[in-house]
Tab-separated table of C-alpha atoms and ligand atoms in Angstrom:
chain	number	residue	atom	x	y	z
A	920	MET	CA	104.821	121.149	75.561
A	921	SER	CA	103.463	120.293	79.133
A	922	LYS	CA	105.281	120.861	82.150
A	923	LEU	CA	104.229	117.193	82.721
A	924	PHE	CA	107.102	115.872	80.551
A	925	THR	CA	110.822	115.736	80.247
A	926	TYR	CA	113.725	114.334	78.250
A	927	GLU	CA	113.040	111.248	79.576
A	928	HIS	CA	109.582	110.708	78.419
A	929	ASP	CA	110.754	112.096	74.954
A	930	GLU	CA	112.992	108.857	75.057
A	931	MET	CA	110.314	106.657	75.712
A	932	ARG	CA	107.919	108.244	73.366
A	933	ARG	CA	110.650	107.601	70.550
A	934	ASN	CA	110.799	103.726	71.884
A	935	ILE	CA	106.968	103.389	71.541
A	936	ARG	CA	106.812	105.396	68.358
A	937	ARG	CA	109.342	102.765	66.838
A	938	PHE	CA	107.449	99.974	68.144
A	939	VAL	CA	103.959	101.194	66.821
A	940	GLN	CA	105.653	102.019	63.330
A	941	GLU	CA	107.529	98.916	62.909
A	942	ASP	CA	105.765	95.877	65.082
A	943	LEU	CA	101.714	97.199	65.149
A	944	ASP	CA	101.083	99.191	62.028
A	945	PRO	CA	102.540	97.400	58.911
A	946	HIS	CA	99.721	94.566	60.227
A	947	ALA	CA	96.737	96.668	61.218
A	948	GLU	CA	94.762	95.445	57.959
A	949	GLU	CA	95.673	92.041	58.223
A	950	TRP	CA	94.971	91.770	62.144
A	951	ASP	CA	91.474	93.750	61.619
A	952	ALA	CA	90.693	91.348	58.879
A	953	GLN	CA	91.145	88.257	61.286
A	954	GLY	CA	89.446	89.899	63.952
A	955	LYS	CA	92.211	89.604	66.135
A	956	ALA	CA	95.882	90.255	66.715
A	957	PRO	CA	98.287	88.003	68.035
A	958	LEU	CA	98.106	89.378	71.518
A	959	ARG	CA	100.527	87.206	73.309
A	960	GLU	CA	103.400	87.818	71.055
A	961	ILE	CA	102.496	91.631	71.043
A	962	PHE	CA	102.476	91.752	74.897
A	963	ARG	CA	105.728	89.955	75.323
A	964	LYS	CA	107.286	93.007	73.008
A	965	ALA	CA	105.755	95.751	75.011
A	966	GLY	CA	106.633	93.910	77.912
A	967	GLU	CA	109.981	94.087	76.876
A	968	LEU	CA	109.923	97.716	76.449
A	969	GLY	CA	108.501	97.737	80.055
A	970	LEU	CA	105.085	99.436	78.719
A	971	LEU	CA	102.917	97.120	80.686
A	972	GLY	CA	104.271	97.924	84.022
A	973	ILE	CA	105.535	101.838	83.678
A	974	ASN	CA	104.089	102.748	86.989
A	975	LYS	CA	104.173	99.574	89.070
A	976	PRO	CA	106.695	98.320	91.455
A	977	ALA	CA	110.244	97.337	90.120
A	978	GLU	CA	109.573	94.325	92.698
A	979	TYR	CA	107.548	92.801	90.415
A	980	GLY	CA	109.309	93.701	87.343
A	981	GLY	CA	107.809	97.342	87.161
A	982	LEU	CA	109.609	100.725	86.023
A	983	ASP	CA	108.318	102.431	89.043
A	984	LEU	CA	107.967	105.407	87.365
A	985	ASP	CA	104.610	107.836	87.748
A	986	PHE	CA	101.570	108.085	85.289
A	987	SER	CA	103.027	111.131	83.417
A	988	PHE	CA	105.011	108.095	81.548
A	989	VAL	CA	101.972	106.359	81.179
A	990	VAL	CA	100.332	109.266	79.466
A	991	VAL	CA	103.042	109.015	76.641
A	992	ALA	CA	102.184	105.311	76.028
A	993	ALA	CA	98.430	106.173	75.810
A	994	GLU	CA	99.443	108.964	73.585
A	995	GLU	CA	101.692	107.360	71.469
A	996	LEU	CA	100.001	103.510	71.137
A	997	GLY	CA	96.978	105.731	70.712
A	998	ARG	CA	98.633	106.732	67.105
A	999	SER	CA	98.500	103.415	66.012
A	1000	HIS	CA	96.544	102.149	62.778
A	1001	ALA	CA	95.952	98.844	64.727
A	1002	GLY	CA	93.359	100.682	67.132
A	1003	GLY	CA	92.443	97.461	68.865
A	1004	ILE	CA	96.064	97.289	70.352
A	1005	PRO	CA	96.047	100.157	72.440
A	1006	PHE	CA	92.412	98.976	73.220
A	1007	ALA	CA	93.545	95.884	74.544
A	1008	ILE	CA	96.670	97.344	76.251
A	1009	GLY	CA	94.194	99.928	77.920
A	1010	ALA	CA	92.020	96.906	79.372
A	1011	HIS	CA	94.857	94.843	80.178
A	1012	LEU	CA	96.414	97.967	82.062
A	1013	SER	CA	92.993	98.518	83.936
A	1014	ALA	CA	92.849	95.008	84.811
A	1015	ILE	CA	95.892	95.253	87.061
A	1016	PRO	CA	96.065	98.502	89.475
A	1017	ALA	CA	93.810	96.669	92.253
A	1018	LEU	CA	96.205	93.610	92.150
A	1019	ALA	CA	98.838	95.785	92.363
A	1020	ALA	CA	97.582	97.915	95.241
A	1021	HIS	CA	95.758	95.467	97.108
A	1022	GLY	CA	96.897	92.149	96.287
A	1023	SER	CA	99.280	89.872	98.407
A	1024	ASP	CA	102.660	89.485	97.708
A	1025	GLU	CA	101.801	85.597	96.328
A	1026	LEU	CA	99.500	86.605	93.942
A	1027	LYS	CA	101.360	89.582	92.916
A	1028	GLN	CA	104.449	87.227	92.104
A	1029	GLU	CA	102.006	84.468	90.351
A	1030	PHE	CA	99.604	87.267	88.332
A	1031	LEU	CA	100.982	90.658	88.499
A	1032	ALA	CA	104.477	89.842	87.419
A	1033	PRO	CA	103.782	87.906	84.284
A	1034	ALA	CA	101.228	90.823	83.722
A	1035	ILE	CA	104.046	93.182	83.713
A	1036	SER	CA	106.638	91.152	81.747
A	1037	GLY	CA	103.732	90.398	79.069
A	1038	GLU	CA	103.596	86.965	79.518
A	1039	ALA	CA	100.096	87.116	80.565
A	1040	VAL	CA	97.306	88.832	79.076
A	1041	ALA	CA	94.969	90.273	81.746
A	1042	CYS	CA	90.818	90.957	81.342
A	1043	ILE	CA	88.436	93.141	83.236
A	1044	GLY	CA	85.510	91.016	84.283
A	1045	VAL	CA	82.874	93.551	85.319
A	1046	SER	CA	79.888	93.748	82.608
A	1047	GLU	CA	77.333	91.099	82.535
A	1048	PRO	CA	74.678	90.309	80.186
A	1049	GLN	CA	72.154	92.217	82.787
A	1050	ALA	CA	74.490	94.775	84.269
A	1051	GLY	CA	76.748	97.417	82.591
A	1052	SER	CA	76.208	100.751	83.614
A	1053	ASP	CA	74.877	99.542	86.735
A	1054	VAL	CA	77.785	97.788	88.400
A	1055	SER	CA	76.048	97.162	91.947
A	1056	ALA	CA	73.401	94.684	90.062
A	1057	ILE	CA	76.034	91.643	88.699
A	1058	LYS	CA	74.777	88.434	89.852
A	1059	THR	CA	78.079	86.264	89.476
A	1060	ALA	CA	78.641	85.101	92.647
A	1061	ALA	CA	81.611	83.238	94.407
A	1062	GLN	CA	80.857	80.882	97.120
A	1063	ARG	CA	83.468	80.004	99.958
A	1064	GLN	CA	83.786	75.932	100.203
A	1065	GLY	CA	86.469	74.871	102.582
A	1066	GLY	CA	89.745	76.680	100.915
A	1067	ASP	CA	87.862	77.586	97.502
A	1068	TRP	CA	85.870	79.642	96.056
A	1069	VAL	CA	83.356	78.347	93.675
A	1070	ILE	CA	82.398	80.577	91.036
A	1071	ASN	CA	79.118	80.709	88.822
A	1072	GLY	CA	77.916	82.927	86.514
A	1073	SER	CA	78.879	85.047	83.200
A	1074	LYS	CA	80.637	88.228	81.977
A	1075	MET	CA	79.795	90.149	78.951
A	1076	TRP	CA	82.204	92.107	76.181
A	1077	ILE	CA	84.932	91.150	78.220
A	1078	THR	CA	88.155	92.762	76.178
A	1079	SER	CA	91.121	89.802	75.307
A	1080	SER	CA	89.138	86.893	76.745
A	1081	THR	CA	89.639	84.851	73.676
A	1082	GLN	CA	93.615	85.355	74.204
A	1083	GLY	CA	93.626	86.142	78.006
A	1084	ASN	CA	95.259	83.995	80.711
A	1085	TRP	CA	93.422	85.712	83.671
A	1086	ILE	CA	90.432	88.123	84.826
A	1087	SER	CA	90.411	90.193	87.360
A	1088	LEU	CA	86.594	89.007	88.406
A	1089	LEU	CA	84.046	91.231	90.048
A	1090	ALA	CA	81.756	88.805	91.936
A	1091	ASN	CA	79.226	88.812	94.831
A	1092	THR	CA	80.756	86.667	97.725
A	1093	SER	CA	77.810	87.393	100.079
A	1094	THR	CA	74.149	87.610	100.122
A	1095	GLU	CA	74.545	90.445	102.900
A	1096	ASN	CA	75.931	93.491	103.640
A	1097	GLY	CA	74.252	95.356	100.286
A	1098	PRO	CA	75.188	95.754	96.861
A	1099	TYR	CA	78.285	97.899	97.581
A	1100	HIS	CA	79.924	95.793	100.125
A	1101	ASN	CA	78.986	92.345	98.965
A	1102	LYS	CA	81.566	91.874	96.182
A	1103	SER	CA	84.996	90.935	95.770
A	1104	LEU	CA	88.031	91.085	93.248
A	1105	ILE	CA	89.142	87.123	92.587
A	1106	VAL	CA	91.894	86.547	89.859
A	1107	VAL	CA	90.664	83.456	87.854
A	1108	PRO	CA	93.146	81.858	85.381
A	1109	LEU	CA	91.076	81.347	82.085
A	1110	ASP	CA	91.934	78.082	81.575
A	1111	ALA	CA	90.793	76.966	84.903
A	1112	PRO	CA	88.650	74.243	84.693
A	1113	GLY	CA	84.853	75.355	83.999
A	1114	VAL	CA	85.575	78.496	82.383
A	1115	SER	CA	84.413	78.913	78.803
A	1116	ILE	CA	84.842	81.755	76.434
A	1117	GLY	CA	81.715	82.261	73.959
A	1118	ALA	CA	82.138	83.367	70.182
A	1119	PRO	CA	83.753	86.315	69.712
A	1120	LEU	CA	81.405	89.583	69.124
A	1121	HIS	CA	81.090	91.369	65.766
A	1122	LYS	CA	81.850	94.717	66.635
A	1123	LEU	CA	81.262	98.459	65.050
A	1124	GLY	CA	85.219	99.034	65.209
A	1125	MET	CA	88.338	97.995	67.364
A	1126	HIS	CA	88.463	94.841	64.958
A	1127	CYS	CA	91.810	93.406	65.910
A	1128	SER	CA	90.869	93.658	69.540
A	1129	ASP	CA	88.749	90.420	70.189
A	1130	THR	CA	85.549	90.724	72.494
A	1131	ALA	CA	83.844	87.793	74.033
A	1132	PRO	CA	81.535	86.604	76.762
A	1133	VAL	CA	82.848	84.533	79.595
A	1134	PHE	CA	80.879	81.879	81.273
A	1135	PHE	CA	81.729	80.164	84.973
A	1136	ASP	CA	80.142	77.097	85.513
A	1137	ASN	CA	81.231	75.952	89.416
A	1138	VAL	CA	84.868	77.130	88.594
A	1139	ARG	CA	87.010	76.615	91.723
A	1140	VAL	CA	89.847	78.927	92.313
A	1141	PRO	CA	91.567	78.974	95.858
A	1142	VAL	CA	90.440	81.585	98.479
A	1143	ARG	CA	93.787	83.376	98.318
A	1144	HIS	CA	92.999	84.500	94.604
A	1145	MET	CA	90.800	87.178	96.204
A	1146	ILE	CA	92.458	90.807	95.984
A	1147	GLY	CA	92.993	92.453	99.148
A	1148	GLU	CA	89.781	92.361	101.387
A	1149	GLU	CA	86.410	90.435	101.288
A	1150	GLY	CA	83.678	92.830	100.519
A	1151	ALA	CA	86.138	95.692	99.340
A	1152	GLY	CA	85.384	94.649	95.567
A	1153	PHE	CA	83.046	97.330	94.369
A	1154	ARG	CA	85.407	100.078	95.881
A	1155	TYR	CA	88.672	98.300	94.322
A	1156	GLN	CA	86.807	98.392	91.043
A	1157	MET	CA	85.815	101.997	91.323
A	1158	GLU	CA	89.292	103.006	91.908
A	1159	GLN	CA	90.241	100.931	88.920
A	1160	PHE	CA	87.925	102.474	86.714
A	1161	GLN	CA	89.690	106.132	87.185
A	1162	HIS	CA	92.687	104.327	85.454
A	1163	GLU	CA	90.531	102.881	82.771
A	1164	ARG	CA	88.708	106.126	82.028
A	1165	LEU	CA	92.135	108.104	81.958
A	1166	TRP	CA	93.525	105.916	79.442
A	1167	GLY	CA	90.411	105.892	76.975
A	1168	CYS	CA	90.617	109.591	77.134
A	1169	LEU	CA	94.479	109.903	76.203
A	1170	ARG	CA	94.111	107.060	73.715
A	1171	THR	CA	91.362	109.248	72.090
A	1172	LEU	CA	93.311	112.465	72.032
A	1173	ALA	CA	95.416	110.834	69.422
A	1174	GLY	CA	92.806	109.872	67.584
A	1175	LEU	CA	90.891	113.257	67.352
A	1176	ASP	CA	94.221	115.067	66.709
A	1177	GLU	CA	94.774	112.466	63.608
A	1178	VAL	CA	91.175	113.152	62.108
A	1179	LEU	CA	91.666	116.929	62.539
A	1180	ARG	CA	95.158	116.689	60.724
A	1181	LEU	CA	93.745	114.440	57.862
A	1182	THR	CA	90.487	116.838	57.220
A	1183	ALA	CA	92.395	119.502	57.133
A	1184	GLU	CA	94.958	118.052	54.450
A	1185	TYR	CA	91.846	116.474	52.218
A	1186	THR	CA	89.599	119.898	52.632
A	1187	SER	CA	92.615	122.191	51.578
A	1188	GLU	CA	93.285	120.074	48.316
A	1189	ARG	CA	89.821	119.174	47.498
A	1190	LYS	CA	88.440	122.072	45.622
A	1191	THR	CA	84.499	122.630	44.814
A	1192	PHE	CA	82.754	126.041	43.301
A	1193	GLY	CA	86.389	127.072	42.299
A	1194	LYS	CA	88.025	126.895	45.584
A	1195	ALA	CA	89.618	124.688	48.257
A	1196	ILE	CA	86.744	123.178	50.688
A	1197	LEU	CA	88.769	124.430	53.759
A	1198	ASP	CA	88.329	127.925	52.287
A	1199	ASN	CA	84.780	128.242	53.577
A	1200	GLN	CA	84.499	129.988	56.707
A	1201	VAL	CA	82.082	127.574	58.147
A	1202	VAL	CA	84.481	124.368	57.515
A	1203	TYR	CA	87.953	126.103	58.989
A	1204	HIS	CA	85.588	127.817	62.230
A	1205	ARG	CA	84.211	124.364	62.542
A	1206	LEU	CA	87.775	122.950	62.690
A	1207	ALA	CA	89.069	125.517	64.874
A	1208	ASP	CA	86.097	125.054	67.142
A	1209	PHE	CA	87.267	121.669	67.579
A	1210	HIS	CA	90.817	122.111	68.051
A	1211	ALA	CA	89.650	124.116	70.979
A	1212	GLN	CA	87.786	121.455	72.258
A	1213	VAL	CA	90.980	118.915	71.872
A	1214	GLU	CA	93.086	121.222	73.765
A	1215	ALA	CA	90.783	122.169	76.315
A	1216	LEU	CA	90.004	118.386	77.112
A	1217	ARG	CA	93.754	117.556	76.737
A	1218	ALA	CA	94.464	120.143	79.450
A	1219	LEU	CA	91.702	119.027	81.508
A	1220	ALA	CA	93.389	115.096	81.267
A	1221	TYR	CA	96.936	116.545	82.314
A	1222	GLN	CA	95.289	118.261	85.296
A	1223	THR	CA	93.810	115.002	86.437
A	1224	VAL	CA	97.434	112.619	85.402
A	1225	GLU	CA	98.897	115.781	88.022
A	1226	ALA	CA	96.337	115.199	90.744
A	1227	MET	CA	96.595	111.679	90.540
A	1228	ILE	CA	100.356	111.654	90.646
A	1229	ALA	CA	99.858	113.897	93.810
A	1230	ASP	CA	97.691	111.109	95.005
A	1231	GLN	CA	94.273	113.088	95.137
A	1232	ASP	CA	90.828	111.575	94.476
A	1233	VAL	CA	90.679	112.124	90.799
A	1234	THR	CA	87.060	110.465	90.541
A	1235	THR	CA	85.193	113.622	89.372
A	1236	LEU	CA	88.217	115.037	87.079
A	1237	ALA	CA	88.456	111.377	85.297
A	1238	SER	CA	85.043	111.450	84.875
A	1239	MET	CA	84.773	114.309	83.320
A	1240	ALA	CA	87.893	113.715	80.897
A	1241	LYS	CA	86.355	110.461	80.113
A	1242	TYR	CA	82.635	112.336	79.290
A	1243	LEU	CA	84.232	114.948	77.081
A	1244	ALA	CA	86.565	112.546	75.388
A	1245	GLY	CA	83.037	110.410	74.796
A	1246	LYS	CA	81.220	113.640	73.336
A	1247	LEU	CA	83.733	114.479	71.150
A	1248	ALA	CA	84.661	111.163	69.678
A	1249	LEU	CA	80.997	110.740	68.924
A	1250	GLU	CA	80.622	114.109	67.142
A	1251	LEU	CA	84.328	115.261	65.968
A	1252	PRO	CA	84.963	112.268	63.311
A	1253	SER	CA	81.493	112.133	62.151
A	1254	ALA	CA	81.550	116.135	61.736
A	1255	CYS	CA	85.248	115.571	59.529
A	1256	ALA	CA	84.013	112.536	57.496
A	1257	GLN	CA	81.244	114.773	55.959
A	1258	TYR	CA	84.012	117.069	54.608
A	1259	PHE	CA	85.386	113.911	52.645
A	1260	GLY	CA	82.116	113.747	50.496
A	1261	GLY	CA	81.669	110.399	49.323
A	1262	GLN	CA	85.300	109.635	50.372
A	1263	GLY	CA	83.778	109.778	53.905
A	1264	TYR	CA	81.339	107.201	53.518
A	1265	MET	CA	84.119	104.361	52.367
A	1266	TRP	CA	85.063	101.560	54.624
A	1267	GLU	CA	88.882	102.103	54.228
A	1268	ASN	CA	89.178	105.660	54.818
A	1269	ARG	CA	91.126	106.683	58.136
A	1270	VAL	CA	88.599	109.140	58.823
A	1271	THR	CA	85.800	106.957	58.675
A	1272	ARG	CA	87.650	104.114	60.342
A	1273	LEU	CA	88.749	106.385	62.983
A	1274	MET	CA	84.861	107.188	63.354
A	1275	ARG	CA	84.142	103.640	64.225
A	1276	ASP	CA	86.952	103.059	66.424
A	1277	LEU	CA	86.658	106.072	68.486
A	1278	ARG	CA	83.509	105.933	69.627
A	1279	ILE	CA	83.904	102.904	71.874
A	1280	VAL	CA	85.423	105.452	74.687
A	1281	ALA	CA	81.469	106.795	74.823
A	1282	VAL	CA	80.255	103.812	76.302
A	1283	GLY	CA	83.376	101.385	77.563
A	1284	GLY	CA	84.297	101.782	81.166
A	1285	GLY	CA	81.145	103.690	81.800
A	1286	ALA	CA	78.760	105.164	79.134
A	1287	ASN	CA	78.516	109.164	79.155
A	1288	GLU	CA	75.327	109.257	80.844
A	1289	VAL	CA	77.027	107.483	83.454
A	1290	MET	CA	80.276	109.919	83.403
A	1291	LEU	CA	77.216	112.826	83.818
A	1292	GLU	CA	75.823	110.544	87.039
A	1293	VAL	CA	78.953	110.568	88.830
A	1294	ILE	CA	80.024	114.060	88.087
A	1295	ALA	CA	76.448	115.224	89.203
A	1296	LYS	CA	77.063	112.970	92.357
A	1297	GLN	CA	80.310	114.907	92.943
A	1298	LYS	CA	78.894	117.902	92.395
A	1299	GLY	CA	76.231	117.496	94.905
A	1300	LEU	CA	73.538	117.815	92.260
A	1301	VAL	CA	72.051	114.399	93.048
A	1302	LYS	CA	71.762	112.503	95.953
A	1303	LYS	CA	74.974	110.117	96.171
A	1304	ARG	CA	74.673	106.465	95.628
A	1305	ARG	CA	77.713	104.613	94.819
A	1306	SER	CA	75.866	102.363	92.286
A	1307	GLN	CA	77.271	103.130	88.920
A	1308	ASN	CA	79.806	102.105	86.595
B	1249	FAD	C1	84.083	96.785	72.790
B	1249	FAD	C2	83.974	96.892	74.092
B	1249	FAD	C3	84.745	96.097	74.939
B	1249	FAD	C4	84.239	96.133	76.156
B	1249	FAD	N1	85.517	95.457	77.460
B	1249	FAD	C5	84.913	95.315	78.333
B	1249	FAD	C6	85.785	94.565	79.296
B	1249	FAD	O1	86.913	94.336	78.955
B	1249	FAD	N2	85.150	94.263	80.602
B	1249	FAD	C7	83.892	94.570	81.415
B	1249	FAD	O2	83.536	94.334	82.197
B	1249	FAD	N3	83.030	95.263	80.005
B	1249	FAD	C8	83.583	95.823	79.020
B	1249	FAD	N4	82.899	96.510	78.141
B	1249	FAD	C9	81.058	96.682	78.659
B	1249	FAD	C10	81.240	97.893	79.041
B	1249	FAD	O3	81.827	98.622	79.989
B	1249	FAD	C11	79.688	98.256	78.997
B	1249	FAD	O4	79.254	98.060	77.680
B	1249	FAD	C12	79.281	99.667	79.444
B	1249	FAD	O5	79.414	99.644	80.956
B	1249	FAD	C13	77.531	99.957	79.321
B	1249	FAD	O6	76.772	98.804	79.930
B	1249	FAD	P1	76.040	98.085	78.884
B	1249	FAD	O7	76.345	97.852	77.907
B	1249	FAD	O8	75.428	97.124	79.568
B	1249	FAD	O9	74.698	99.306	78.952
B	1249	FAD	P2	73.479	99.596	79.736
B	1249	FAD	O10	74.095	99.847	81.035
B	1249	FAD	O11	72.484	98.812	79.431
B	1249	FAD	O12	73.090	101.174	79.233
B	1249	FAD	C14	72.833	100.920	77.995
B	1249	FAD	C15	73.065	102.821	77.602
B	1249	FAD	O13	72.005	103.398	78.699
B	1249	FAD	C16	72.112	104.839	79.058
B	1249	FAD	N5	72.422	104.630	80.446
B	1249	FAD	C17	72.457	103.832	81.253
B	1249	FAD	N6	72.622	104.416	82.610
B	1249	FAD	C18	72.022	105.704	82.374
B	1249	FAD	C19	71.354	106.659	83.312
B	1249	FAD	N7	71.490	106.218	84.435
B	1249	FAD	N8	71.135	107.546	82.845
B	1249	FAD	C20	71.030	108.024	81.698
B	1249	FAD	N9	71.474	106.986	80.754
B	1249	FAD	C21	71.885	106.014	81.243
B	1249	FAD	C22	73.836	104.788	78.390
B	1249	FAD	O14	73.456	105.889	77.100
B	1249	FAD	C23	73.903	103.451	78.364
B	1249	FAD	O15	74.850	103.454	77.153
B	1249	FAD	C24	82.844	96.535	76.859
B	1249	FAD	C25	82.035	96.969	75.837
B	1249	FAD	C26	82.337	97.158	74.634
B	1249	FAD	C27	81.338	97.743	73.430
């Protein structure tokens, strides 16, 4: 047990586990088959449990706790068989840090408070058809006309957008100042005239999380919808990414633990050539090696959380944790599925499902290669250019 946790964390862990077992897991197959879950209903329950504002101010309905309690939520939700739900909650929680840290009180009352209570589903609006890894290259633009921003452009791969209430949109608000100082974050209600949502994308995994493109055609929002300072959007979004990356890592750890447990169970029962598959040294060494890597990753994730609680810059640590989570998510479930033989090629097998679901962490919120770029820059291995997602 990490020194991060107290009996209060245990109490929260039990409540979330009950929520997962009673309100999420029984519907996992049905929601996956539908390609989406009733997010508004789920978010209202999550909001009642306080899960959507754990480290947010009480003034806006949050619990005012530190990030160690967010760890508990990511770990427990990450155990859910409805993997798209912790994924969608992670996106929601990663869309609100900039608003909470830099938004005006009026904006927070209007958009943060309902996101914390679960009345509103929030989306992250960064990636575009032509710009994912290189955030500085986005094209969506907001032009000031009188008291409004007028927004044109499109966003790609937007989690929960078919059911979302608002999006934290990164847009170019100037044609000057270069690509790192010409962007702002703007809160855009998804029912604003001119916003349209494209057809849901057919994904490899995380099926009960809906993902779709979002289009903006002369969408008007009041200037006061801008979060914090004009031109600071790129910086705010980079800060926000640290939360997304940590959540992704912690959620993934729960899935990796489960894959290892299921593989040990299966291979200890299944016999070939007169002995359990697990009794082959090559097999148990591989699983032992994965256990060591998973525990090392957990220790790194907890170290990152401690640094975040101490208000330190966690860019390097969070990028390392996200990178290693992505690497393990690609390797571990695939290697373990092999030990299931033909069963490891079956769609319904929990391990093959985790193999599909977990690998998103190697791409979403910054691909593995982009994490390596960030780490290399932070370590002075290459020239620093603040250009990547
Ligand atoms: C299911 C899902 C949900 C998502 N949800 C959201 C969301 O809610 N909001 C949002 O804004 N975005 C979302 N995304 C987008 C996600 O963040 C991007 O897909 C990701 O950042 C990669 O961008 P890209 O797909 O444009 O890949 P590209 O930028 O085209 O990169 C393709 C690949 O090239 C490689 N690569 C890129 N740059 C380098 C480099 N410098 N060096 C070496 N290799 C490199 C990497 O392997 C990368 O995977 C989601 C994506 C998916 C699949």
